Coordinates of C-alpha atoms and ligand atoms in Angstrom, one line a residue:
Chain A
M263 CA 7.9 -4.5 -4.0
F264 CA 10.5 -5.3 -0.4
E265 CA 12.7 -8.4 -0.9
T266 CA 14.4 -8.4 2.9
A267 CA 15.6 -9.6 4.9
K268 CA 12.8 -10.4 8.0
R269 CA 13.6 -8.3 10.9
R270 CA 11.5 -6.0 12.1
Q271 CA 12.0 -2.1 10.5
P272 CA 9.9 0.6 9.3
L273 CA 11.6 0.5 5.6
W274 CA 8.8 2.0 4.4
L275 CA 8.0 5.6 6.0
L276 CA 5.1 7.1 4.7
A277 CA 4.5 11.2 5.4
E278 CA 1.0 12.3 5.5
L279 CA 1.7 16.2 4.9
T280 CA -1.9 17.5 4.9
Y281 CA -5.4 16.1 4.6
K282 CA -5.7 19.2 1.9
C283 CA -6.8 18.8 -1.0
P284 CA -8.4 20.6 -4.4
L285 CA -9.6 17.4 -6.0
Q286 CA -12.0 15.3 -4.2
C287 CA -12.4 11.3 -4.9
P288 CA -14.9 9.8 -4.9
Y289 CA -12.3 6.5 -3.4
C290 CA -10.0 8.5 -1.5
S291 CA -7.8 6.5 1.4
N292 CA -8.1 9.3 3.9
P293 CA -10.5 9.0 7.1
L294 CA -14.3 10.5 6.8
D295 CA -13.7 12.7 9.5
F296 CA -10.3 13.9 7.7
A297 CA -12.2 17.9 8.7
S298 CA -12.0 17.3 12.5
A299 CA -7.4 16.2 12.5
G300 CA -5.6 18.2 14.9
Q301 CA -3.2 20.9 14.1
E302 CA -0.8 19.3 10.9
L303 CA 3.3 18.6 12.5
T304 CA 5.4 21.6 11.7
T305 CA 8.4 21.7 10.0
E306 CA 10.9 21.2 12.6
Q307 CA 8.3 18.5 13.3
W308 CA 8.9 16.3 10.6
I309 CA 12.2 16.3 9.9
D310 CA 12.4 15.1 13.3
V311 CA 10.1 11.8 12.4
F312 CA 12.6 12.0 9.2
R313 CA 15.6 11.9 11.4
Q314 CA 13.8 9.0 13.9
A315 CA 12.3 6.8 11.6
R316 CA 16.1 6.4 9.4
K317 CA 17.9 5.7 12.4
M318 CA 15.0 2.8 12.1
G319 CA 16.0 2.0 8.5
A320 CA 13.7 3.6 7.3
A321 CA 14.8 3.9 3.4
Q322 CA 11.3 5.1 1.7
L323 CA 9.7 7.7 2.4
G324 CA 6.4 8.0 0.8
F325 CA 5.9 12.1 0.9
S326 CA 1.9 11.7 1.0
G327 CA -2.0 13.6 1.9
G328 CA -4.1 14.9 0.9
E329 CA -1.9 16.9 -1.6
P330 CA 1.1 17.1 -0.5
L331 CA 2.0 20.1 -3.1
V332 CA -0.3 21.9 -0.8
R333 CA 2.9 22.5 1.6
Q334 CA 4.8 25.4 1.4
D335 CA 7.7 23.8 3.5
L336 CA 7.5 20.5 0.5
E337 CA 11.1 21.7 -1.0
I338 CA 12.6 21.8 2.3
L339 CA 11.5 18.7 3.8
I340 CA 12.7 17.1 0.4
A341 CA 16.0 17.9 0.2
E342 CA 16.3 17.3 4.8
A343 CA 15.2 13.8 3.6
R344 CA 17.2 13.3 0.7
R345 CA 20.4 14.7 3.3
L346 CA 19.5 11.3 5.5
G347 CA 19.9 8.5 2.9
Y348 CA 15.8 8.7 1.8
Y349 CA 14.9 7.4 -0.9
T350 CA 11.6 10.0 -1.4
N351 CA 8.5 9.7 -3.2
L352 CA 6.3 12.3 -4.4
I353 CA 3.3 10.8 -4.6
T354 CA 1.0 13.9 -6.1
S355 CA -2.3 15.1 -8.2
G356 CA -0.6 17.0 -10.4
I357 CA -2.5 19.3 -8.6
G358 CA 0.2 22.5 -7.7
L359 CA 2.8 21.7 -9.8
N360 CA 4.8 23.4 -12.1
A361 CA 7.5 23.4 -14.2
Q362 CA 9.4 25.3 -12.0
R363 CA 8.3 23.2 -9.0
I364 CA 9.6 20.4 -10.2
A365 CA 12.9 21.7 -11.1
H366 CA 13.7 22.8 -6.9
F367 CA 12.3 19.8 -5.6
H368 CA 14.6 18.2 -8.0
D369 CA 17.6 20.5 -6.8
A370 CA 16.3 19.1 -3.2
G371 CA 17.7 15.7 -4.6
L372 CA 13.8 14.5 -5.2
D373 CA 14.1 11.2 -6.6
H374 CA 10.4 9.7 -7.8
I375 CA 7.4 12.1 -8.9
Q376 CA 3.4 9.1 -8.6
V377 CA 1.3 11.3 -10.8
S378 CA -2.1 9.8 -10.4
F379 CA -5.3 10.0 -12.8
Q380 CA -9.1 9.1 -12.6
A381 CA -9.2 7.5 -16.6
S382 CA -7.9 7.9 -20.0
D383 CA -11.1 9.3 -20.7
E384 CA -11.2 13.8 -19.5
E385 CA -15.3 13.6 -18.8
V386 CA -15.0 11.2 -16.0
N387 CA -12.1 12.4 -14.5
Q388 CA -13.7 15.4 -14.4
M389 CA -17.1 13.3 -12.5
L390 CA -14.5 12.0 -10.5
S391 CA -11.9 14.4 -9.8
G392 CA -14.5 17.4 -9.0
S393 CA -11.8 19.6 -11.2
A394 CA -12.8 20.2 -15.5
K395 CA -9.2 21.7 -16.0
A396 CA -7.2 18.8 -14.1
F397 CA -6.8 16.1 -16.8
A398 CA -5.1 19.2 -19.2
Q399 CA -3.5 19.8 -16.2
K400 CA -2.1 16.2 -14.5
L401 CA -0.9 15.5 -18.5
K402 CA 1.1 19.0 -19.1
M403 CA 2.6 17.8 -14.7
A404 CA 2.8 13.3 -16.9
R405 CA 5.2 15.7 -19.9
E406 CA 7.7 18.0 -17.5
V407 CA 8.2 15.4 -15.1
K408 CA 9.3 13.4 -17.8
A409 CA 11.0 16.0 -19.0
Q410 CA 13.1 16.9 -16.2
G411 CA 14.3 13.6 -16.4
Y412 CA 12.9 11.7 -13.0
P413 CA 12.1 8.1 -12.9
M414 CA 7.0 8.1 -12.9
V415 CA 5.4 5.9 -12.2
L416 CA 1.7 6.5 -13.0
N417 CA -1.1 5.6 -10.5
F418 CA -4.5 4.8 -12.6
V419 CA -7.4 3.9 -9.6
T420 CA -9.7 1.9 -11.7
H421 CA -13.4 0.6 -10.8
R422 CA -17.1 0.6 -12.3
H423 CA -16.4 3.9 -14.5
N424 CA -12.8 3.4 -16.2
I425 CA -11.8 0.1 -16.3
D426 CA -13.6 -0.5 -19.0
Q427 CA -11.2 1.6 -20.3
I428 CA -7.9 0.1 -20.0
D429 CA -6.6 -0.3 -23.6
R430 CA -6.7 3.4 -24.4
I431 CA -5.6 4.2 -20.2
I432 CA -2.2 1.8 -20.8
E433 CA -1.8 3.5 -24.4
L434 CA -1.5 7.2 -22.9
C435 CA 1.1 6.2 -19.9
V436 CA 3.6 4.2 -23.0
E437 CA 3.1 7.7 -24.7
L438 CA 3.4 9.8 -21.3
E439 CA 7.4 7.4 -21.5
A440 CA 5.9 6.2 -18.0
D441 CA 8.4 4.1 -16.1
Y442 CA 5.3 1.9 -14.0
V443 CA 1.8 1.9 -14.5
E444 CA -0.3 0.8 -11.8
L445 CA -4.0 0.2 -12.3
A446 CA -5.1 -0.3 -9.1
T447 CA -9.0 -1.8 -9.2
C448 CA -10.0 0.4 -6.1
Q449 CA -9.9 -0.6 -2.4
Y450 CA -12.4 -0.5 -0.3
Y451 CA -12.1 1.5 3.4
G452 CA -12.6 5.5 4.3
W453 CA -14.1 7.5 1.2
A454 CA -14.1 4.3 -1.4
F455 CA -16.3 2.2 0.9
E456 CA -18.5 5.2 1.2
N457 CA -19.2 4.2 -2.6
R458 CA -18.5 0.6 -2.8
E459 CA -21.6 0.6 -4.1
A460 CA -21.2 3.3 -7.8
L461 CA -17.9 2.1 -7.7
L462 CA -17.3 -1.7 -7.7
P463 CA -16.6 -3.1 -10.9
T464 CA -18.9 -6.3 -12.3
R465 CA -16.3 -9.9 -12.9
A466 CA -17.0 -9.3 -16.4
Q467 CA -15.5 -6.0 -16.4
L468 CA -13.1 -7.4 -14.4
E469 CA -11.4 -10.4 -15.7
R470 CA -11.9 -8.6 -19.3
A471 CA -9.2 -5.3 -17.7
E472 CA -7.3 -7.9 -16.8
R473 CA -7.2 -9.4 -20.8
I474 CA -6.5 -6.5 -22.3
T475 CA -3.9 -5.8 -19.9
N476 CA -2.1 -9.2 -20.3
E477 CA -2.0 -8.8 -23.9
Y478 CA -0.1 -4.4 -23.6
R479 CA 2.4 -6.4 -21.6
E480 CA 3.6 -9.5 -24.2
R481 CA 3.4 -7.1 -26.6
L482 CA 5.1 -4.1 -25.8
A483 CA 7.9 -6.2 -24.1
A484 CA 8.2 -7.8 -27.3
Q485 CA 9.4 -4.8 -28.7
G486 CA 12.2 -4.6 -25.8
H487 CA 9.8 -1.8 -23.9
P488 CA 10.7 -0.8 -19.8
I489 CA 7.2 -0.1 -19.4
K490 CA 5.5 -2.1 -16.3
L491 CA 2.2 -2.1 -15.5
I492 CA 1.0 -3.0 -12.1
F493 CA -2.6 -4.8 -12.4
V494 CA -4.5 -5.0 -9.1
T495 CA -7.4 -7.3 -8.8
P496 CA -10.3 -6.0 -5.7
D497 CA -10.0 -9.0 -2.7
Y498 CA -13.4 -8.3 -3.5
Y499 CA -13.0 -11.1 -5.8
E500 CA -11.1 -13.2 -4.2
E501 CA -11.4 -16.8 -2.1
R502 CA -8.7 -15.2 0.2
P503 CA -7.8 -11.9 1.5
K504 CA -4.3 -10.1 0.8
K505 CA -2.4 -9.8 3.2
C506 CA -2.4 -7.4 5.9
M507 CA 1.3 -4.4 5.1
N508 CA 2.6 -7.9 4.4
G509 CA 2.5 -7.8 7.7
W510 CA -0.1 -5.6 10.7
G511 CA 3.5 -3.7 12.1
E512 CA 5.9 -5.1 10.1
L513 CA 7.8 -3.0 7.0
F514 CA 5.2 0.1 7.2
L515 CA 4.9 3.0 9.5
T516 CA 2.6 5.9 8.1
V517 CA 2.3 8.7 10.2
T518 CA -0.4 11.3 9.7
P519 CA -0.4 15.3 9.2
D520 CA -1.1 15.3 13.2
G521 CA 1.3 13.4 14.2
T522 CA -0.3 10.0 14.5
A523 CA 1.8 7.4 14.1
L524 CA -0.5 4.6 12.4
P525 CA 0.3 0.9 11.0
C526 CA -1.0 1.3 8.0
H527 CA -3.1 4.3 6.1
S528 CA -6.5 3.3 7.0
A529 CA -5.9 2.1 10.3
R530 CA -7.2 5.0 12.3
M531 CA -10.5 3.7 11.7
L532 CA -9.9 -0.1 14.6
P533 CA -11.2 0.9 18.1
L534 CA -7.8 0.6 19.1
T535 CA -5.5 4.0 20.5
F536 CA -2.5 5.1 18.4
P537 CA 0.4 7.0 19.5
N538 CA 0.7 10.0 18.3
V539 CA 4.8 11.5 18.2
K540 CA 4.2 14.3 19.1
D541 CA 4.3 12.5 22.3
H542 CA 6.2 9.8 22.5
S543 CA 10.0 8.5 20.4
L544 CA 9.3 6.3 17.0
S545 CA 11.9 3.6 18.3
H546 CA 8.5 3.9 21.6
I547 CA 6.0 3.9 19.3
W548 CA 7.3 1.0 16.4
N549 CA 8.4 -1.4 19.4
D550 CA 6.6 -0.7 22.3
S551 CA 2.8 0.9 21.6
E552 CA -0.4 -0.9 22.2
G553 CA -1.4 0.6 18.3
F554 CA 1.0 -1.2 16.6
N555 CA 1.6 -4.3 19.0
Y556 CA -1.9 -5.2 18.8
F557 CA -2.0 -7.1 16.0
R558 CA 1.5 -8.4 15.2
G559 CA 1.8 -12.0 14.7
K560 CA -0.8 -14.5 15.4
G561 CA -2.2 -14.5 18.9
W562 CA -5.1 -12.6 18.9
M563 CA -6.6 -14.5 16.3
K564 CA -10.1 -16.0 16.3
E565 CA -11.6 -19.1 14.7
P566 CA -11.8 -19.7 11.7
C567 CA -7.8 -18.2 11.5
R568 CA -7.3 -19.7 14.6
S569 CA -6.9 -23.3 13.8
C570 CA -5.9 -22.2 9.8
D571 CA -2.9 -23.7 8.1
E572 CA -3.2 -21.3 6.0
Q573 CA -2.2 -18.2 8.8
D574 CA 1.0 -17.6 7.2
D575 CA -0.3 -16.2 4.2
D576 CA -2.6 -13.9 4.7
L577 CA -3.0 -13.3 8.5
G578 CA -6.0 -13.3 7.9
G579 CA -6.7 -10.8 5.8
C580 CA -7.1 -6.6 6.0
R581 CA -8.3 -6.0 9.9
C582 CA -10.0 -2.7 8.6
Q583 CA -12.0 -5.4 6.3
A584 CA -12.8 -7.0 9.0
Y585 CA -13.6 -4.3 11.5
M586 CA -15.9 -1.8 9.0
L587 CA -17.1 -5.0 7.7
T588 CA -18.1 -7.7 10.2
G589 CA -18.2 -5.1 13.3
D590 CA -15.6 -7.1 15.2
M591 CA -12.1 -6.4 14.0
H592 CA -10.8 -10.0 15.0
N593 CA -12.8 -11.8 12.4
A594 CA -10.7 -13.5 9.5
D595 CA -11.4 -11.3 6.3
P596 CA -14.9 -11.6 5.1
V597 CA -13.3 -11.5 2.2
C598 CA -12.2 -15.3 3.0
A599 CA -15.3 -17.8 2.0
K600 CA -13.8 -19.6 5.5
S601 CA -15.4 -16.1 6.4
E602 CA -18.6 -17.1 7.6
H603 CA -19.1 -13.3 7.3
H604 CA -18.5 -14.7 3.2
S605 CA -21.9 -14.1 1.4
L606 CA -21.1 -9.9 1.9
I607 CA -18.4 -9.6 0.1
V608 CA -20.7 -12.3 -2.0
E609 CA -24.0 -9.9 -2.0
A610 CA -21.8 -7.3 -3.6
R611 CA -21.0 -9.1 -6.4
L612 CA -23.8 -9.4 -7.3
A613 CA -25.3 -5.9 -6.8
A614 CA -23.0 -5.1 -9.0
E615 CA -23.9 -6.7 -11.7
G616 CA -26.8 -4.7 -11.5
D617 CA -28.6 -1.7 -12.0
V618 CA -26.6 0.4 -9.4
S619 CA -27.1 4.5 -8.6
T620 CA -23.6 6.0 -9.6
A621 CA -24.3 8.7 -6.5
M622 CA -21.6 9.1 -4.4
T623 CA -20.1 11.3 -1.5
F624 CA -17.6 13.0 -3.3
R625 CA -13.8 14.1 -0.7
N626 CA -14.9 17.1 1.0
E627 CA -14.6 19.3 4.2
R628 CA -18.5 19.4 3.8
N629 CA -18.5 15.1 2.9
S630 CA -16.1 15.3 6.3
R631 CA -17.9 17.2 8.4
V632 CA -20.4 14.8 7.9
F633 CA -19.1 12.2 8.9
F634 CA -16.6 13.1 11.8
K635 CA -18.8 12.5 15.1
G636 CA -16.7 14.9 17.5
Chain B
M289 CA 36.1 -10.3 -24.0
N290 CA 34.1 -7.6 -23.0
A291 CA 34.4 -3.8 -23.4
A292 CA 31.0 -2.5 -23.5
V293 CA 30.5 -0.4 -19.8
P294 CA 27.4 -0.5 -18.2
V295 CA 26.1 2.0 -15.4
I296 CA 23.1 1.9 -13.2
N297 CA 19.9 3.4 -14.7
R298 CA 18.8 6.8 -13.0
M299 CA 15.7 4.8 -11.5
F300 CA 17.8 2.8 -9.4
R301 CA 20.0 4.0 -6.3
L302 CA 22.9 1.6 -5.1
Q303 CA 23.4 2.7 -1.7
W304 CA 24.5 0.9 1.8
E305 CA 22.6 0.3 4.4
E306 CA 23.8 0.0 8.1
A307 CA 20.5 -1.0 9.6
Q308 CA 19.9 -3.9 7.0
E309 CA 23.6 -4.3 7.2
A310 CA 24.0 -5.0 3.5
W311 CA 23.5 -3.2 -0.4
V312 CA 20.6 -2.2 -2.0
L313 CA 18.9 -0.9 -4.5
L314 CA 16.9 2.4 -3.9
Y315 CA 13.8 2.4 -6.9
P316 CA 10.4 4.3 -6.6
E317 CA 8.1 3.0 -3.8
G318 CA 10.9 -0.3 -3.8
M319 CA 14.0 -2.0 -2.7
V320 CA 16.3 -4.5 -3.1
Q321 CA 18.3 -6.2 -1.3
L322 CA 21.7 -7.3 -3.1
N323 CA 23.5 -10.3 -1.7
A324 CA 27.5 -9.8 -1.7
S325 CA 28.2 -11.6 -4.6
A326 CA 25.9 -9.2 -6.9
A327 CA 26.7 -5.6 -4.8
E328 CA 30.8 -6.3 -5.2
I329 CA 29.8 -6.6 -8.8
L330 CA 26.8 -3.7 -8.5
T331 CA 29.5 -1.6 -6.7
R332 CA 32.5 -0.8 -8.9
V333 CA 29.5 0.1 -11.7
D334 CA 30.1 3.9 -12.6
G335 CA 29.5 4.6 -16.7
Q336 CA 33.7 4.2 -16.4
K337 CA 35.1 0.4 -16.7
T338 CA 34.1 -1.7 -19.0
I339 CA 33.0 -5.5 -17.3
E340 CA 36.0 -6.6 -18.2
E341 CA 38.0 -4.6 -16.0
I342 CA 35.3 -5.3 -13.3
Q343 CA 36.3 -8.2 -13.6
R344 CA 39.8 -8.1 -14.0
E345 CA 39.1 -6.1 -10.2
L346 CA 36.9 -8.6 -9.1
L347 CA 40.1 -11.3 -10.5
T348 CA 42.2 -9.6 -8.0
K349 CA 40.2 -9.9 -4.7
Y350 CA 39.0 -13.3 -5.4
P351 CA 42.1 -15.3 -7.1
E352 CA 39.9 -18.4 -5.8
A353 CA 36.4 -18.3 -7.4
E354 CA 36.5 -19.7 -9.8
G355 CA 33.9 -19.4 -12.7
L356 CA 34.1 -15.7 -12.1
E357 CA 34.0 -14.1 -15.3
Q358 CA 30.4 -16.2 -16.5
D359 CA 28.7 -15.1 -12.9
V360 CA 29.9 -12.0 -13.4
N361 CA 28.1 -12.3 -17.4
D362 CA 25.7 -14.0 -16.4
F363 CA 24.5 -10.9 -13.7
F364 CA 25.7 -8.3 -16.1
A365 CA 23.2 -10.3 -18.6
H366 CA 20.3 -10.7 -15.6
A367 CA 20.6 -7.4 -14.1
Q368 CA 19.9 -5.8 -17.6
T369 CA 16.4 -7.8 -17.6
L370 CA 15.7 -6.0 -15.1
N371 CA 16.6 -2.6 -15.7
W372 CA 19.2 -2.3 -12.8
I373 CA 21.2 -1.1 -15.3
R374 CA 22.3 0.5 -19.0
Y375 CA 25.0 -0.1 -21.1
V376 CA 27.0 3.9 -21.8
Ligands
SF4_287 S1 -9.7 -19.3 7.7 FE1 -8.1 -16.6 8.7 S2 -6.2 -17.7 8.1 FE2 -7.7 -19.1 7.1 S3 -7.1 -18.3 4.8 FE3 -9.3 -17.6 5.9 S4 -8.6 -15.2 6.4 FE4 -6.8 -17.1 6.3
SF4_288 S1 -5.4 -3.9 7.7 FE1 -3.9 -3.3 7.4 S2 -4.1 -3.0 5.4 FE2 -6.5 -3.2 5.4 S3 -7.0 -2.0 5.8 FE3 -5.8 -1.5 7.5 S4 -4.2 -1.5 7.9 FE4 -4.2 -1.3 6.0

């Protein structure tokens, strides 16, 4: 959603303040071994990161996690970020929020709050988030966010278990007066990849959901309703991959809780070394580090991408997906029908048509240690 | 003549970005870089001035510009469909 001139600047800074989170979503994009991450950055270290990134052009700042509300210094960080001129976004599950905190964030200059939901249905929601009171709390907080005059984005991660309720999800969002609604079918990285079989919807489910979303769009637009519905399809049902983060190291900069800087929040899984803000300046990290330069441009490509005439459309797709599925991060994203590994995607689609187990690995510290082979 | 008073919607923030050498509109998780004429118009939107007053200011600054009034009207119509502005 960025329309700008093409100079390589980290316009979007994602500050993953902490991996701590009271929920345990089985599709979380945090690394599987998050329990092994080092010490969180201090307040001063974060502010220094904000200052450096702002000088390099960053204009959007997302506070995420984990659950950013766990950080007791969040208000200070918001105030400082706003003073530096950022548009400040809080990306939260709503757990740990209350009216007073919303008001304090407002005074600190917070521009926008995004509340993420798992489903419109309390039961599915509880199953997915591993928390009984979560849903009621989220509803209450969404109402409070609007009551205090913030713009609000509601984010629903959709998948096999809730995508058939898309009509109820949309109606709930209208009722809550969301400004934007992201209906994002989950992407299979991190925890979601571990749980792919239990999460991937069938093609029929997906097409139905997209059709219903389009119908609502038309109806709401006809009523002059300002709400915007954004439907994100899973690339598993595409024949060409998506362009990774608008290009590797072109626009996005993620800083993880321990200060590791990444071109995208899931890039940590790749066999590359990524620099830490504790050791290097952001300008060195962005301009000169190996991690940020590795997949810039097209020189790294192998066949079929190297001689492909669609290179510029997708830049070979997602490096993490290529790595996860084929074991070589230089390969074409197997979502591409030209990839020799495309059958892996086709098989996953076929598996979704059958009876799938609903057993899922929930994202929590215990399960994370299983993945942490440190 | 147009007596409507536009104001920028709360969801958007208009800001000069030194690194981009441009005015931008910031909104939840997004940003639009404005071209020079859009910036000339939007930076005059303050919830006080009418469209007519904005047109007059621009005519004073760019007396030789042709079709300026129409351009301003078109811009506001477009900005409203994008939800950038509303009228007070
Ligand atoms: S072969 Fe590579 S560059 Fe060509 S469309 Fe497929 S992923 Fe993109
Ligand atoms: S390759 Fe890019 S888009 Fe894909 S997960 Fe990694 S960094 Fe993100």
